[in-house]
Amino acid sequence: MKIIFHSTLLWCFLALSACTEPSTQKQTVTGLSVEVSLIYVANVQGELEPCGCTPDTDFGGILRHSTGLMTLRQQFPQAFAVAAGGLLDTVASTQKIKNQFILQGFQKLDYDAIGLQWRDLAFGESLLMEKPLPWVASNYPRSSFVKSRVITRSGKQLKVFSFLDSAGFSLMTGREKFQQLTDELLPLIKQSRAQNEIILVLLSPNMQDWLSILQDQVDFIVLPTGAEQFEPPRALTPKTWLLQPGHRGMYLGAANFLRSSQGEWQLQNQQILPLSAQVANDAKLQPWYEQYNAALRTAYQQEVAIKKQILTESNYVGGAACQSCHQAAYAVWQNSAHAHALDKLKAVNKAFDPECVNCHVVGLHQSGGFIDEVTTPHLANVQCESCHGSRRDHVRQPVINSTTAFSAQRATEKNCETCHNAQHSPKFDFKKYWPLIKHQ
């Protein structure tokens, strides 16, 4: 882990030191020479804050995002800041609270344009209207959002379009409507390009087939990758450049371009900024973050109160009930990090966030599982039943020397991967981790 962490430090240092000041050349009256700087991101996907379980996952979060934006805006002072959308969480149990605060946080980031994705519409238009952002939805079949957005900065104009992919249209208006909107928009884009406007198009993921349609018709295309890291900017043609941000908001990108009199763009300099722990949280957003934690805590306490009212006998017994028959295995567990998992969350004041707590206790979202440390102290931390399932029946009537019973209780690699997954433990290797807790 130390080697990984120091590599991250070196990476951050190189990224910060490699970026040179952008050119100060201005757009001429004849339009023969144009300089454009872009700051871009995409698909935060509900990552309001990073998972700090390992150095490998301690990237991103809106607090660092704000600091990173300020850094890049200082280095690229005339930059247009755009996001390709995909902001909201569609999975977490706290998604309603989290999404409201993500939208509020992005208001404070002050992006010039944000592309709309189907993910952002998962909870309807009303949520997006509560916290207005500079959405762009060029082929959205309703008039709720603008079709394009023109941003003017230092005498330069950037016209932004954004396209939803066809997949979501089947649930809304059908493929024919998607094709109709597409056929209507492409001539408008060509017309804007013919008027020497600088055109940027934001695409949703999985729209690679649009690159051939748009190249030489627009100046810049932002297409999210399927990975967390950014790809360096690359020229599709001399007149069209592709910017590919990663997902989960773990990095920010910036690039500075100069257009020749022939309309060809040249990359002057660029930076991909990792939002690691070396990037400080923005103190100005700290009150917003504290309000978010307070809302989570209130919701958690309300859920605990409801669970207490319907409390019945649980099928979970806690690891201490296993000790008398499985002394060697219990000793291994006591000396493992699993035995202190909840303490890790207390240390960072996140022992009330269900997204975190779920992997640090026994059966949080299961019937009879962990409620809180007062009501169910015996189910705190990662214990035997986290991997082997609830075992009250086994404790009441142990089955000795039964191959069938033992097989039913055996934990597998899949059990580990419910928490040691790509988001929280990307370098998890069962063969390397298992010896740390190996027992019979």
CSV table of C-alpha atoms in Angstrom, one decimal:
chain,number,residue,atom,x,y,z
A,1,MET,CA,0.0,0.0,0.0
A,2,LYS,CA,2.9,2.4,0.8
A,3,ILE,CA,4.2,2.0,-2.7
A,4,ILE,CA,0.8,2.7,-4.2
A,5,PHE,CA,0.3,5.8,-2.1
A,6,HIS,CA,3.7,7.3,-2.9
A,7,SER,CA,3.1,6.7,-6.6
A,8,THR,CA,-0.1,8.7,-6.2
A,9,LEU,CA,1.8,11.5,-4.6
A,10,LEU,CA,4.3,11.6,-7.4
A,11,TRP,CA,1.5,11.5,-10.0
A,12,CYS,CA,-0.3,14.4,-8.4
A,13,PHE,CA,3.0,16.4,-8.2
A,14,LEU,CA,3.8,15.8,-11.9
A,15,ALA,CA,0.3,16.6,-12.9
A,16,LEU,CA,0.4,19.9,-11.1
A,17,SER,CA,3.8,20.9,-12.2
A,18,ALA,CA,3.5,19.8,-15.9
A,19,CYS,CA,0.8,22.3,-16.8
A,20,THR,CA,2.1,25.5,-18.3
A,21,GLU,CA,0.3,28.8,-18.3
A,22,PRO,CA,-2.1,29.0,-21.3
A,23,SER,CA,-1.4,31.4,-24.1
A,24,THR,CA,-2.9,34.9,-23.8
A,25,GLN,CA,-3.3,35.3,-27.6
A,26,LYS,CA,-6.8,36.8,-28.3
A,27,GLN,CA,-9.3,36.1,-30.9
A,28,THR,CA,-8.7,38.4,-33.9
A,29,VAL,CA,-11.4,40.4,-35.5
A,30,THR,CA,-11.2,38.3,-38.7
A,31,GLY,CA,-11.4,35.1,-36.7
A,32,LEU,CA,-8.2,33.7,-38.2
A,33,SER,CA,-6.8,32.8,-34.9
A,34,VAL,CA,-8.8,31.6,-31.9
A,35,GLU,CA,-7.6,30.3,-28.5
A,36,VAL,CA,-10.0,28.1,-26.4
A,37,SER,CA,-9.5,26.5,-23.0
A,38,LEU,CA,-11.8,23.9,-21.7
A,39,ILE,CA,-12.3,22.3,-18.3
A,40,TYR,CA,-14.3,19.1,-18.4
A,41,VAL,CA,-15.7,16.3,-16.3
A,42,ALA,CA,-18.5,13.6,-16.7
A,43,ASN,CA,-20.4,11.0,-14.8
A,44,VAL,CA,-19.9,11.7,-11.2
A,45,GLN,CA,-22.5,9.0,-10.6
A,46,GLY,CA,-23.5,10.0,-7.2
A,47,GLU,CA,-20.0,10.1,-5.7
A,48,LEU,CA,-20.6,13.1,-3.5
A,49,GLU,CA,-17.6,12.1,-1.4
A,50,PRO,CA,-14.9,9.5,-2.0
A,51,CYS,CA,-14.7,6.1,-0.4
A,52,GLY,CA,-11.5,6.4,1.7
A,53,CYS,CA,-11.2,2.7,2.6
A,54,THR,CA,-7.9,2.5,0.7
A,55,PRO,CA,-5.6,5.0,-1.1
A,56,ASP,CA,-6.7,3.5,-4.3
A,57,THR,CA,-10.3,4.6,-3.8
A,58,ASP,CA,-9.6,7.9,-2.0
A,59,PHE,CA,-10.2,10.0,-5.1
A,60,GLY,CA,-12.9,12.5,-5.9
A,61,GLY,CA,-15.7,14.1,-4.0
A,62,ILE,CA,-17.3,17.5,-4.5
A,63,LEU,CA,-15.2,19.2,-1.7
A,64,ARG,CA,-12.0,18.3,-3.7
A,65,HIS,CA,-13.8,18.9,-7.0
A,66,SER,CA,-14.3,22.5,-6.0
A,67,THR,CA,-10.7,23.0,-5.0
A,68,GLY,CA,-9.5,21.3,-8.2
A,69,LEU,CA,-11.8,23.6,-10.3
A,70,MET,CA,-10.3,26.7,-8.7
A,71,THR,CA,-6.8,25.4,-9.4
A,72,LEU,CA,-7.5,24.7,-13.1
A,73,ARG,CA,-9.4,28.0,-13.4
A,74,GLN,CA,-6.3,29.8,-12.2
A,75,GLN,CA,-4.1,28.0,-14.7
A,76,PHE,CA,-6.7,28.4,-17.5
A,77,PRO,CA,-8.3,31.7,-16.6
A,78,GLN,CA,-10.5,32.0,-19.7
A,79,ALA,CA,-11.6,28.4,-19.7
A,80,PHE,CA,-15.2,27.2,-20.4
A,81,ALA,CA,-16.2,24.6,-17.8
A,82,VAL,CA,-18.5,21.9,-19.0
A,83,ALA,CA,-19.8,18.6,-17.6
A,84,ALA,CA,-21.2,15.8,-19.6
A,85,GLY,CA,-23.9,15.0,-17.0
A,86,GLY,CA,-24.5,11.7,-15.2
A,87,LEU,CA,-24.4,13.4,-11.8
A,88,LEU,CA,-26.9,11.5,-9.8
A,89,ASP,CA,-27.0,8.3,-7.7
A,90,THR,CA,-29.5,5.6,-8.7
A,91,VAL,CA,-28.4,2.9,-6.3
A,92,ALA,CA,-27.8,4.0,-2.7
A,93,SER,CA,-30.4,3.7,0.0
A,94,THR,CA,-29.8,7.4,0.7
A,95,GLN,CA,-30.1,8.5,-2.9
A,96,LYS,CA,-32.9,11.0,-2.3
A,97,ILE,CA,-30.9,13.0,0.2
A,98,LYS,CA,-27.6,12.6,-1.6
A,99,ASN,CA,-29.0,13.7,-5.0
A,100,GLN,CA,-30.5,16.8,-3.5
A,101,PHE,CA,-27.1,17.7,-2.1
A,102,ILE,CA,-25.2,16.8,-5.3
A,103,LEU,CA,-27.3,19.2,-7.3
A,104,GLN,CA,-26.8,21.9,-4.6
A,105,GLY,CA,-23.1,21.2,-4.6
A,106,PHE,CA,-22.9,21.5,-8.4
A,107,GLN,CA,-24.6,24.9,-8.2
A,108,LYS,CA,-21.7,26.1,-6.1
A,109,LEU,CA,-19.2,24.7,-8.7
A,110,ASP,CA,-20.6,27.1,-11.3
A,111,TYR,CA,-20.2,25.1,-14.5
A,112,ASP,CA,-21.1,26.8,-17.8
A,113,ALA,CA,-23.0,23.9,-19.2
A,114,ILE,CA,-24.1,20.5,-18.1
A,115,GLY,CA,-25.3,17.8,-20.4
A,116,LEU,CA,-28.4,15.9,-19.5
A,117,GLN,CA,-28.2,12.1,-19.2
A,118,TRP,CA,-31.0,9.6,-18.6
A,119,ARG,CA,-29.4,8.9,-15.2
A,120,ASP,CA,-30.1,12.5,-14.2
A,121,LEU,CA,-33.8,12.0,-15.1
A,122,ALA,CA,-34.2,8.8,-13.0
A,123,PHE,CA,-36.2,10.8,-10.4
A,124,GLY,CA,-38.1,13.0,-12.8
A,125,GLU,CA,-37.7,16.5,-14.0
A,126,SER,CA,-39.1,18.0,-10.7
A,127,LEU,CA,-35.9,17.1,-8.8
A,128,LEU,CA,-33.7,18.9,-11.4
A,129,MET,CA,-36.0,22.0,-11.2
A,130,GLU,CA,-35.5,22.3,-7.5
A,131,LYS,CA,-31.8,23.1,-7.9
A,132,PRO,CA,-31.5,24.7,-11.3
A,133,LEU,CA,-28.3,24.0,-13.2
A,134,PRO,CA,-27.2,25.0,-16.7
A,135,TRP,CA,-28.6,21.8,-18.3
A,136,VAL,CA,-28.4,21.2,-22.0
A,137,ALA,CA,-30.6,18.6,-23.6
A,138,SER,CA,-30.6,19.1,-27.4
A,139,ASN,CA,-32.6,16.0,-28.4
A,140,TYR,CA,-34.8,15.7,-25.3
A,141,PRO,CA,-38.4,15.5,-26.6
A,142,ARG,CA,-39.8,18.1,-24.1
A,143,SER,CA,-39.2,21.8,-23.7
A,144,SER,CA,-38.1,21.5,-20.1
A,145,PHE,CA,-34.4,22.1,-20.9
A,146,VAL,CA,-32.7,24.3,-23.4
A,147,LYS,CA,-31.6,22.7,-26.7
A,148,SER,CA,-28.2,24.5,-26.8
A,149,ARG,CA,-26.4,27.0,-24.6
A,150,VAL,CA,-24.1,29.8,-25.8
A,151,ILE,CA,-21.3,30.9,-23.4
A,152,THR,CA,-19.4,34.1,-24.0
A,153,ARG,CA,-16.0,34.7,-22.4
A,154,SER,CA,-13.5,37.4,-23.3
A,155,GLY,CA,-15.1,38.0,-26.7
A,156,LYS,CA,-15.2,34.3,-27.6
A,157,GLN,CA,-18.4,32.3,-27.9
A,158,LEU,CA,-18.8,28.6,-27.3
A,159,LYS,CA,-22.0,26.9,-28.4
A,160,VAL,CA,-22.8,23.7,-26.5
A,161,PHE,CA,-25.1,20.9,-27.6
A,162,SER,CA,-25.8,17.7,-25.6
A,163,PHE,CA,-27.3,14.4,-26.9
A,164,LEU,CA,-29.1,11.7,-25.0
A,165,ASP,CA,-28.5,8.2,-26.3
A,166,SER,CA,-31.3,6.3,-28.0
A,167,ALA,CA,-31.7,3.6,-25.4
A,168,GLY,CA,-33.8,5.7,-23.0
A,169,PHE,CA,-36.1,6.8,-25.7
A,170,SER,CA,-37.8,3.4,-25.9
A,171,LEU,CA,-39.2,4.1,-22.4
A,172,MET,CA,-40.4,7.6,-23.4
A,173,THR,CA,-41.2,8.2,-27.0
A,174,GLY,CA,-39.6,5.5,-29.0
A,175,ARG,CA,-36.8,5.2,-31.5
A,176,GLU,CA,-38.6,7.1,-34.2
A,177,LYS,CA,-38.7,10.3,-32.0
A,178,PHE,CA,-35.0,9.9,-31.3
A,179,GLN,CA,-34.3,9.8,-35.1
A,180,GLN,CA,-36.6,12.7,-35.8
A,181,LEU,CA,-34.9,14.9,-33.2
A,182,THR,CA,-31.5,13.8,-34.5
A,183,ASP,CA,-32.4,14.7,-38.1
A,184,GLU,CA,-33.6,18.1,-36.9
A,185,LEU,CA,-30.5,18.9,-34.9
A,186,LEU,CA,-27.6,18.0,-37.2
A,187,PRO,CA,-28.5,20.7,-39.8
A,188,LEU,CA,-28.6,23.3,-36.9
A,189,ILE,CA,-25.1,22.2,-35.8
A,190,LYS,CA,-23.8,22.5,-39.4
A,191,GLN,CA,-25.3,25.9,-39.7
A,192,SER,CA,-23.7,27.1,-36.5
A,193,ARG,CA,-20.3,25.7,-37.7
A,194,ALA,CA,-20.8,27.5,-41.0
A,195,GLN,CA,-21.2,30.8,-39.1
A,196,ASN,CA,-17.7,30.2,-37.6
A,197,GLU,CA,-19.2,29.5,-34.1
A,198,ILE,CA,-17.1,27.2,-31.9
A,199,ILE,CA,-19.2,24.1,-31.3
A,200,LEU,CA,-18.9,21.6,-28.5
A,201,VAL,CA,-21.1,18.5,-28.1
A,202,LEU,CA,-21.6,16.6,-24.9
A,203,LEU,CA,-22.4,12.9,-25.4
A,204,SER,CA,-23.7,10.2,-23.1
A,205,PRO,CA,-21.6,7.1,-22.5
A,206,ASN,CA,-21.9,4.4,-25.2
A,207,MET,CA,-22.3,6.9,-28.0
A,208,GLN,CA,-19.1,6.1,-29.8
A,209,ASP,CA,-20.9,5.6,-33.1
A,210,TRP,CA,-21.7,9.3,-33.1
A,211,LEU,CA,-18.0,10.2,-33.5
A,212,SER,CA,-18.1,9.5,-37.2
A,213,ILE,CA,-21.3,11.5,-37.5
A,214,LEU,CA,-19.9,14.6,-35.7
A,215,GLN,CA,-16.3,14.7,-36.8
A,216,ASP,CA,-15.5,17.8,-39.0
A,217,GLN,CA,-19.0,19.0,-38.1
A,218,VAL,CA,-18.1,20.2,-34.6
A,219,ASP,CA,-14.9,21.4,-32.9
A,220,PHE,CA,-15.0,19.4,-29.7
A,221,ILE,CA,-16.7,16.3,-28.5
A,222,VAL,CA,-16.9,15.2,-24.9
A,223,LEU,CA,-17.5,11.4,-24.6
A,224,PRO,CA,-17.2,9.7,-21.2
A,225,THR,CA,-15.1,6.6,-21.0
A,226,GLY,CA,-16.1,3.4,-19.3
A,227,ALA,CA,-13.1,3.7,-16.9
A,228,GLU,CA,-12.3,5.9,-14.0
A,229,GLN,CA,-9.3,7.6,-15.5
A,230,PHE,CA,-9.3,10.2,-18.2
A,231,GLU,CA,-7.9,9.6,-21.7
A,232,PRO,CA,-5.6,12.3,-23.1
A,233,PRO,CA,-7.3,14.6,-25.7
A,234,ARG,CA,-6.9,13.3,-29.2
A,235,ALA,CA,-7.7,14.6,-32.7
A,236,LEU,CA,-10.3,12.7,-34.6
A,237,THR,CA,-9.5,15.0,-37.5
A,238,PRO,CA,-7.5,18.2,-37.5
A,239,LYS,CA,-10.8,20.1,-37.1
A,240,THR,CA,-12.4,18.0,-34.4
A,241,TRP,CA,-10.9,16.9,-31.0
A,242,LEU,CA,-12.2,14.3,-28.6
A,243,LEU,CA,-12.1,14.7,-24.8
A,244,GLN,CA,-12.8,11.6,-22.8
A,245,PRO,CA,-13.3,12.1,-19.1
A,246,GLY,CA,-13.7,9.1,-16.8
A,247,HIS,CA,-16.5,8.4,-14.4
A,248,ARG,CA,-17.1,8.8,-10.6
A,249,GLY,CA,-15.6,12.3,-10.6
A,250,MET,CA,-12.1,11.1,-9.5
A,251,TYR,CA,-10.3,13.4,-12.0
A,252,LEU,CA,-10.7,16.7,-13.7
A,253,GLY,CA,-9.4,17.6,-17.1
A,254,ALA,CA,-8.3,20.8,-18.8
A,255,ALA,CA,-7.0,21.6,-22.2
A,256,ASN,CA,-5.9,24.6,-24.2
A,257,PHE,CA,-6.3,24.8,-28.0
A,258,LEU,CA,-5.3,27.2,-30.8
A,259,ARG,CA,-7.1,27.2,-34.1
A,260,SER,CA,-5.3,28.1,-37.3
A,261,SER,CA,-6.6,30.2,-40.1
A,262,GLN,CA,-7.5,26.8,-41.9
A,263,GLY,CA,-9.8,25.9,-39.0
A,264,GLU,CA,-7.5,23.2,-37.6
A,265,TRP,CA,-7.0,22.9,-33.9
A,266,GLN,CA,-3.7,22.4,-32.2
A,267,LEU,CA,-3.4,21.2,-28.5
A,268,GLN,CA,-1.2,23.7,-26.7
A,269,ASN,CA,-1.2,22.1,-23.3
A,270,GLN,CA,-3.4,19.9,-21.1
A,271,GLN,CA,-3.7,18.6,-17.6
A,272,ILE,CA,-5.5,15.7,-16.0
A,273,LEU,CA,-5.8,16.4,-12.3
A,274,PRO,CA,-6.3,13.5,-9.9
A,275,LEU,CA,-8.6,14.5,-7.0
A,276,SER,CA,-6.6,12.5,-4.5
A,277,ALA,CA,-6.2,13.2,-0.7
A,278,GLN,CA,-3.5,15.7,-1.7
A,279,VAL,CA,-6.2,18.0,-3.0
A,280,ALA,CA,-7.6,19.9,0.0
A,281,ASN,CA,-11.3,20.2,0.6
A,282,ASP,CA,-12.8,23.5,-0.2
A,283,ALA,CA,-13.5,25.2,3.1
A,284,LYS,CA,-16.2,27.3,1.6
A,285,LEU,CA,-18.3,24.2,1.0
A,286,GLN,CA,-17.8,22.8,4.5
A,287,PRO,CA,-21.2,24.1,5.7
A,288,TRP,CA,-22.9,22.4,2.8
A,289,TYR,CA,-21.1,19.2,3.6
A,290,GLU,CA,-22.0,19.4,7.3
A,291,GLN,CA,-25.7,19.9,6.3
A,292,TYR,CA,-25.5,16.8,4.2
A,293,ASN,CA,-24.1,14.8,7.1
A,294,ALA,CA,-26.8,16.2,9.4
A,295,ALA,CA,-29.5,15.1,6.9
A,296,LEU,CA,-28.0,11.6,6.7
A,297,ARG,CA,-27.8,11.3,10.5
A,298,THR,CA,-31.4,12.4,10.9
A,299,ALA,CA,-32.6,9.9,8.3
A,300,TYR,CA,-30.5,7.2,9.9
A,301,GLN,CA,-31.9,7.9,13.4
A,302,GLN,CA,-35.5,7.8,12.0
A,303,GLU,CA,-34.8,4.5,10.4
A,304,VAL,CA,-33.3,3.2,13.7
A,305,ALA,CA,-36.4,4.3,15.6
A,306,ILE,CA,-38.7,2.4,13.2
A,307,LYS,CA,-36.6,-0.7,13.4
A,308,LYS,CA,-36.8,-0.7,17.2
A,309,GLN,CA,-40.6,-0.5,17.1
A,310,ILE,CA,-40.8,-3.7,15.0
A,311,LEU,CA,-37.9,-5.5,16.7
A,312,THR,CA,-38.4,-9.3,17.0
A,313,GLU,CA,-36.1,-12.2,17.6
A,314,SER,CA,-33.2,-12.1,15.1
A,315,ASN,CA,-31.7,-15.0,13.2
A,316,TYR,CA,-28.3,-13.3,13.8
A,317,VAL,CA,-26.5,-14.2,17.0
A,318,GLY,CA,-23.2,-12.4,16.8
A,319,GLY,CA,-19.7,-13.8,16.7
A,320,ALA,CA,-19.4,-14.4,20.5
A,321,ALA,CA,-22.0,-17.2,20.1
A,322,CYS,CA,-19.6,-19.0,17.8
A,323,GLN,CA,-16.6,-18.8,20.1
A,324,SER,CA,-17.1,-21.8,22.3
A,325,CYS,CA,-17.2,-24.3,19.4
A,326,HIS,CA,-14.9,-22.4,17.0
A,327,GLN,CA,-12.2,-21.0,19.2
A,328,ALA,CA,-9.4,-21.0,16.7
A,329,ALA,CA,-11.4,-19.3,14.0
A,330,TYR,CA,-12.7,-16.8,16.6
A,331,ALA,CA,-9.1,-15.9,17.6
A,332,VAL,CA,-8.2,-15.3,14.0
A,333,TRP,CA,-11.2,-13.0,13.6
A,334,GLN,CA,-10.3,-11.1,16.8
A,335,ASN,CA,-6.9,-10.2,15.5
A,336,SER,CA,-8.2,-9.1,12.1
A,337,ALA,CA,-9.2,-5.7,10.8
A,338,HIS,CA,-12.8,-7.0,10.5
A,339,ALA,CA,-13.1,-7.0,14.3
A,340,HIS,CA,-12.7,-3.2,14.4
A,341,ALA,CA,-14.5,-2.3,11.1
A,342,LEU,CA,-17.0,0.0,12.7
A,343,ASP,CA,-14.3,1.9,14.6
A,344,LYS,CA,-12.9,2.9,11.3
A,345,LEU,CA,-16.1,4.7,10.4
A,346,LYS,CA,-16.3,6.4,13.8
A,347,ALA,CA,-12.9,7.8,13.3
A,348,VAL,CA,-14.0,9.7,10.2
A,349,ASN,CA,-17.5,10.5,11.5
A,350,LYS,CA,-19.4,8.3,9.0
A,351,ALA,CA,-20.9,5.7,11.4
A,352,PHE,CA,-24.4,7.0,10.4
A,353,ASP,CA,-24.1,6.8,6.6
A,354,PRO,CA,-25.7,3.5,5.5
A,355,GLU,CA,-23.5,3.4,2.4
A,356,CYS,CA,-20.5,3.0,4.6
A,357,VAL,CA,-22.1,1.2,7.6
A,358,ASN,CA,-23.4,-1.6,5.4
A,359,CYS,CA,-19.9,-3.1,4.9
A,360,HIS,CA,-18.8,-2.5,8.5
A,361,VAL,CA,-21.5,-4.4,10.5
A,362,VAL,CA,-23.6,-7.6,10.3
A,363,GLY,CA,-26.8,-7.5,8.2
A,364,LEU,CA,-27.6,-3.8,8.1
A,365,HIS,CA,-30.3,-4.1,5.5
A,366,GLN,CA,-31.4,-7.6,6.5
A,367,SER,CA,-34.2,-8.6,8.7
A,368,GLY,CA,-32.9,-8.9,12.3
A,369,GLY,CA,-29.5,-7.3,11.3
A,370,PHE,CA,-27.6,-4.5,12.9
A,371,ILE,CA,-29.6,-1.5,14.1
A,372,ASP,CA,-27.3,0.6,16.2
A,373,GLU,CA,-24.6,0.0,18.9
A,374,VAL,CA,-27.1,0.4,21.7
A,375,THR,CA,-29.8,-2.0,20.4
A,376,THR,CA,-27.6,-4.6,18.6
A,377,PRO,CA,-24.0,-4.2,19.9
A,378,HIS,CA,-23.3,-7.9,19.3
A,379,LEU,CA,-23.7,-7.2,15.5
A,380,ALA,CA,-21.2,-4.4,15.2
A,381,ASN,CA,-18.2,-4.8,13.0
A,382,VAL,CA,-17.6,-7.5,10.3
A,383,GLN,CA,-18.2,-10.9,12.0
A,384,CYS,CA,-18.7,-14.5,11.3
A,385,GLU,CA,-22.3,-14.1,10.0
A,386,SER,CA,-21.2,-11.4,7.6
A,387,CYS,CA,-19.7,-14.1,5.5
A,388,HIS,CA,-21.5,-17.3,6.7
A,389,GLY,CA,-25.0,-16.0,7.0
A,390,SER,CA,-27.3,-15.9,10.0
A,391,ARG,CA,-26.7,-18.9,12.3
A,392,ARG,CA,-29.3,-18.9,15.2
A,393,ASP,CA,-30.6,-22.3,14.1
A,394,HIS,CA,-27.1,-23.7,14.0
A,395,VAL,CA,-26.3,-22.4,17.5
A,396,ARG,CA,-29.5,-23.9,18.9
A,397,GLN,CA,-28.9,-27.3,17.2
A,398,PRO,CA,-25.2,-27.6,16.1
A,399,VAL,CA,-24.5,-30.3,13.4
A,400,ILE,CA,-21.2,-31.9,14.0
A,401,ASN,CA,-19.2,-33.7,11.2
A,402,SER,CA,-21.9,-33.1,8.6
A,403,THR,CA,-20.5,-32.3,5.2
A,404,THR,CA,-23.9,-30.9,4.0
A,405,ALA,CA,-24.2,-28.5,6.9
A,406,PHE,CA,-20.6,-27.4,6.6
A,407,SER,CA,-21.0,-26.7,2.9
A,408,ALA,CA,-24.0,-24.6,3.6
A,409,GLN,CA,-22.0,-22.4,5.9
A,410,ARG,CA,-18.9,-22.1,3.8
A,411,ALA,CA,-18.0,-18.6,2.7
A,412,THR,CA,-16.8,-18.0,-0.9
A,413,GLU,CA,-15.0,-15.4,-2.8
A,414,LYS,CA,-18.4,-14.0,-3.8
A,415,ASN,CA,-19.1,-13.2,-0.2
A,416,CYS,CA,-16.0,-11.1,0.0
A,417,GLU,CA,-16.8,-9.3,-3.2
A,418,THR,CA,-20.0,-7.8,-1.8
A,419,CYS,CA,-17.8,-5.3,0.0
A,420,HIS,CA,-14.4,-5.8,-1.6
A,421,ASN,CA,-15.6,-4.7,-5.0
A,422,ALA,CA,-14.2,-2.5,-7.7
A,423,GLN,CA,-15.5,0.7,-6.1
A,424,HIS,CA,-14.2,0.1,-2.6
A,425,SER,CA,-11.3,-2.3,-3.0
A,426,PRO,CA,-10.2,-2.2,-6.7
A,427,LYS,CA,-7.1,-4.3,-6.0
A,428,PHE,CA,-8.8,-7.0,-4.1
A,429,ASP,CA,-7.3,-10.4,-4.8
A,430,PHE,CA,-8.9,-13.3,-2.9
A,431,LYS,CA,-5.7,-15.4,-3.0
A,432,LYS,CA,-3.8,-12.6,-1.3
A,433,TYR,CA,-6.4,-11.5,1.1
A,434,TRP,CA,-7.6,-14.9,2.3
A,435,PRO,CA,-4.4,-15.8,4.2
A,436,LEU,CA,-5.0,-12.7,6.4
A,437,ILE,CA,-8.2,-14.2,7.8
A,438,LYS,CA,-7.7,-17.9,7.0
A,439,HIS,CA,-9.5,-20.2,9.4
A,440,GLN,CA,-11.5,-23.4,9.5
